[in-house]
Coordinates of C-alpha atoms in Angstrom, one line a residue:
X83 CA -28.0 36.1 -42.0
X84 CA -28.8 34.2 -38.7
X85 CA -26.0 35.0 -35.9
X86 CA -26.7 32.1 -33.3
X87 CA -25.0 29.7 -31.5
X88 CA -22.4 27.2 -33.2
X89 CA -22.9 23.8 -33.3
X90 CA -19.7 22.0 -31.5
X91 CA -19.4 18.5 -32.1
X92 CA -20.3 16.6 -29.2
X93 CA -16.9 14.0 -29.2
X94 CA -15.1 17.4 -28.6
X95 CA -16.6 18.1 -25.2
X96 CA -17.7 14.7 -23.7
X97 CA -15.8 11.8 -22.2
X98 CA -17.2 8.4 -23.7
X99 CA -16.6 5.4 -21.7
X100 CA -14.8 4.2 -25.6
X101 CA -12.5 7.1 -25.0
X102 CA -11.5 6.2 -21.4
X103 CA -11.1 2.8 -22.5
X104 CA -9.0 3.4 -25.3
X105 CA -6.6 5.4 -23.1
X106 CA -6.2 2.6 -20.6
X107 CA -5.2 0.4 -23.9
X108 CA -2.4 2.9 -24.9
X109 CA -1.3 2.9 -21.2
X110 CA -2.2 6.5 -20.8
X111 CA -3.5 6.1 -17.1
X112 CA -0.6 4.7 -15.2
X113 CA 1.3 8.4 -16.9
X114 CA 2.0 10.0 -13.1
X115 CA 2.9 6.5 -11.3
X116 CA 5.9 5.5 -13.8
X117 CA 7.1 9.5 -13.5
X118 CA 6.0 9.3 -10.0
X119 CA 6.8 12.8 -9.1
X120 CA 3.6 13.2 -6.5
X121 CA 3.7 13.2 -2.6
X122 CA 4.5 10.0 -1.5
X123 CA 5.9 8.5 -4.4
X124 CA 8.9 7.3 -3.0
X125 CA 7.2 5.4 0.0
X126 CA 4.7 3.7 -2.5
X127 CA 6.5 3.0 -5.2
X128 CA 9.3 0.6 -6.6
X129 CA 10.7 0.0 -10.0
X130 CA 9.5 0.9 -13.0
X131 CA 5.9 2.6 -10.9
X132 CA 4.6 -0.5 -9.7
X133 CA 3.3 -0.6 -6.1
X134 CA 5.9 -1.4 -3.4
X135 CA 4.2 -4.6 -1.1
X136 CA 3.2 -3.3 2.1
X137 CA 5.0 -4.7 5.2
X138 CA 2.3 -3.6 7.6
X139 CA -1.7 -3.5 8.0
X140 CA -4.3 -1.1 10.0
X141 CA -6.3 -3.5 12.0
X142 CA -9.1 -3.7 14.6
X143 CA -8.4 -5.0 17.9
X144 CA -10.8 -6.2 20.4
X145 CA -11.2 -8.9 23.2
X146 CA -8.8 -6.9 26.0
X147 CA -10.0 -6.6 29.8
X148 CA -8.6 -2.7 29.5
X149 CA -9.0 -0.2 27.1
X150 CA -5.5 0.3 25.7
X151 CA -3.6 3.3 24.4
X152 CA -1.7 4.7 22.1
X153 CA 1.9 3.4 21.8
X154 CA 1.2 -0.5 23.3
X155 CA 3.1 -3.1 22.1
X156 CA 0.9 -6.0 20.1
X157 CA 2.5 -9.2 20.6
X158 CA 2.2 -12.7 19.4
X159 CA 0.3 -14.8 21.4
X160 CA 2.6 -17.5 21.5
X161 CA 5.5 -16.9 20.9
X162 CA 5.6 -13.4 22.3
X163 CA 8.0 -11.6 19.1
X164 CA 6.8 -8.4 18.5
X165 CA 4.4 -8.1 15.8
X166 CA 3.1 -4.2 16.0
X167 CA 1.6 -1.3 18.2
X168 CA -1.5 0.2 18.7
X169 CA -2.3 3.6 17.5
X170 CA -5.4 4.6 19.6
X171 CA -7.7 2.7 21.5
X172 CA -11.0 3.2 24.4
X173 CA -14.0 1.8 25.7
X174 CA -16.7 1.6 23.1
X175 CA -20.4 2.3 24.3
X176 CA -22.4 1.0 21.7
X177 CA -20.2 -2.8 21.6
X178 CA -19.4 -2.4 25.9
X179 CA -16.0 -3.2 25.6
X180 CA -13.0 -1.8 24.9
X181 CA -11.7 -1.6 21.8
X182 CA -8.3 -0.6 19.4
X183 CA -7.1 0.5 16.5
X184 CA -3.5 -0.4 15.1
X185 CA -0.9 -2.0 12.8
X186 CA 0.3 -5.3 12.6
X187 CA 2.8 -7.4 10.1
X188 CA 0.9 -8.2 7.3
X189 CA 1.1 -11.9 8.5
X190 CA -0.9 -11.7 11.3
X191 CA -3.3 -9.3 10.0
X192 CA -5.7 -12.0 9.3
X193 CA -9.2 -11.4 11.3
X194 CA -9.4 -14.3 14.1
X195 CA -5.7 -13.9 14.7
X196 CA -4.6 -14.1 17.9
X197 CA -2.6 -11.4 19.4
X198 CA -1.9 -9.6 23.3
X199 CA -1.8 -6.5 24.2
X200 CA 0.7 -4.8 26.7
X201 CA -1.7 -2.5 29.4
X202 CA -0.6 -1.3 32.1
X203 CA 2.2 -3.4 32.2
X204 CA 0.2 -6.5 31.8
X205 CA -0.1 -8.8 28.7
X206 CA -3.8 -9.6 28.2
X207 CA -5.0 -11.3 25.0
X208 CA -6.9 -9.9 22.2
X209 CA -7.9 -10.9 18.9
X210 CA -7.6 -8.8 14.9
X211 CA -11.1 -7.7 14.1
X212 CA -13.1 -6.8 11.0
X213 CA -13.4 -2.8 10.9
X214 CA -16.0 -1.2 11.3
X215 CA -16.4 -2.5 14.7
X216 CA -20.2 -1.2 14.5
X217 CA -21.8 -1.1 11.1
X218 CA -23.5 1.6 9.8
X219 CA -27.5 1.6 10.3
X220 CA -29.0 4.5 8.5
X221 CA -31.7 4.4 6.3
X222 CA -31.2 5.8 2.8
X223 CA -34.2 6.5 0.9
X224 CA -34.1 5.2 -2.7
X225 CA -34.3 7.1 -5.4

């Protein structure tokens, strides 16, 4: 008599991209956000666990004179209605101007959009842009 290991079969152990699949088509996957009871739930969330539409955006901001800070009213350009605040902002070194960090109405989130800024009592203009402000320039080797 040979005492060894036992042979499990492998579908027992393993996750097969048929089995992940197969869940999503029994709608196995969306489980927590219909019960929603997680951290957050009730600030991402609507009805019946679908995704609540955001009313604001975390945006770049760049184009001031100043650096800004935290707390400063964003602005519309033209027709000066309040459209969000800034969150942090300073002077960047490797771009040479300042630059900030903030959210906006999902309208005017658009990169381009023109917006200005509140410093130091001032309004100076500044436009949404892309983030990153600098892009990464690392060298990965391959594999």
């Amino acid at each position: 008599m040979r005492f060894g290991r036992k042979k499990i079969a492998p579908s027992v152990h393993t996750h097969t991209p048929t089995n992940v699949k197969q869940c999503h088509r029994e709608g196995k996957g969306s489980r927590r956000r219909m019960e929603g009871g997680f951290l957050g739930a009730k600030h991402i969330l609507g009805e019946g666990g679908k995704f609540k539409k955001q009313t604001r955006k975390r945006v770049g901001i760049m184009g001031m004179k100043a650096p800004t800070r935290q707390g400063a009213v964003l602005k519309d350009a033209e027709t000066d209605a309040v459209v969000g605040q800034v969150t942090s902002g300073t002077y960047s070194p490797s771009l040479k101007a300042p630059i900030a960090m903030g959210y906006v109405e999902t309208a005017y989130s658009k990169v381009g959009t023109n917006v200005a800024v509140e410093v130091r009592g001032k309004q100076q203009p500044a436009t949404i842009a892309k983030m990153p402000f600098v892009e990464s320039r690392y060298y990965r080797v391959p594999e």
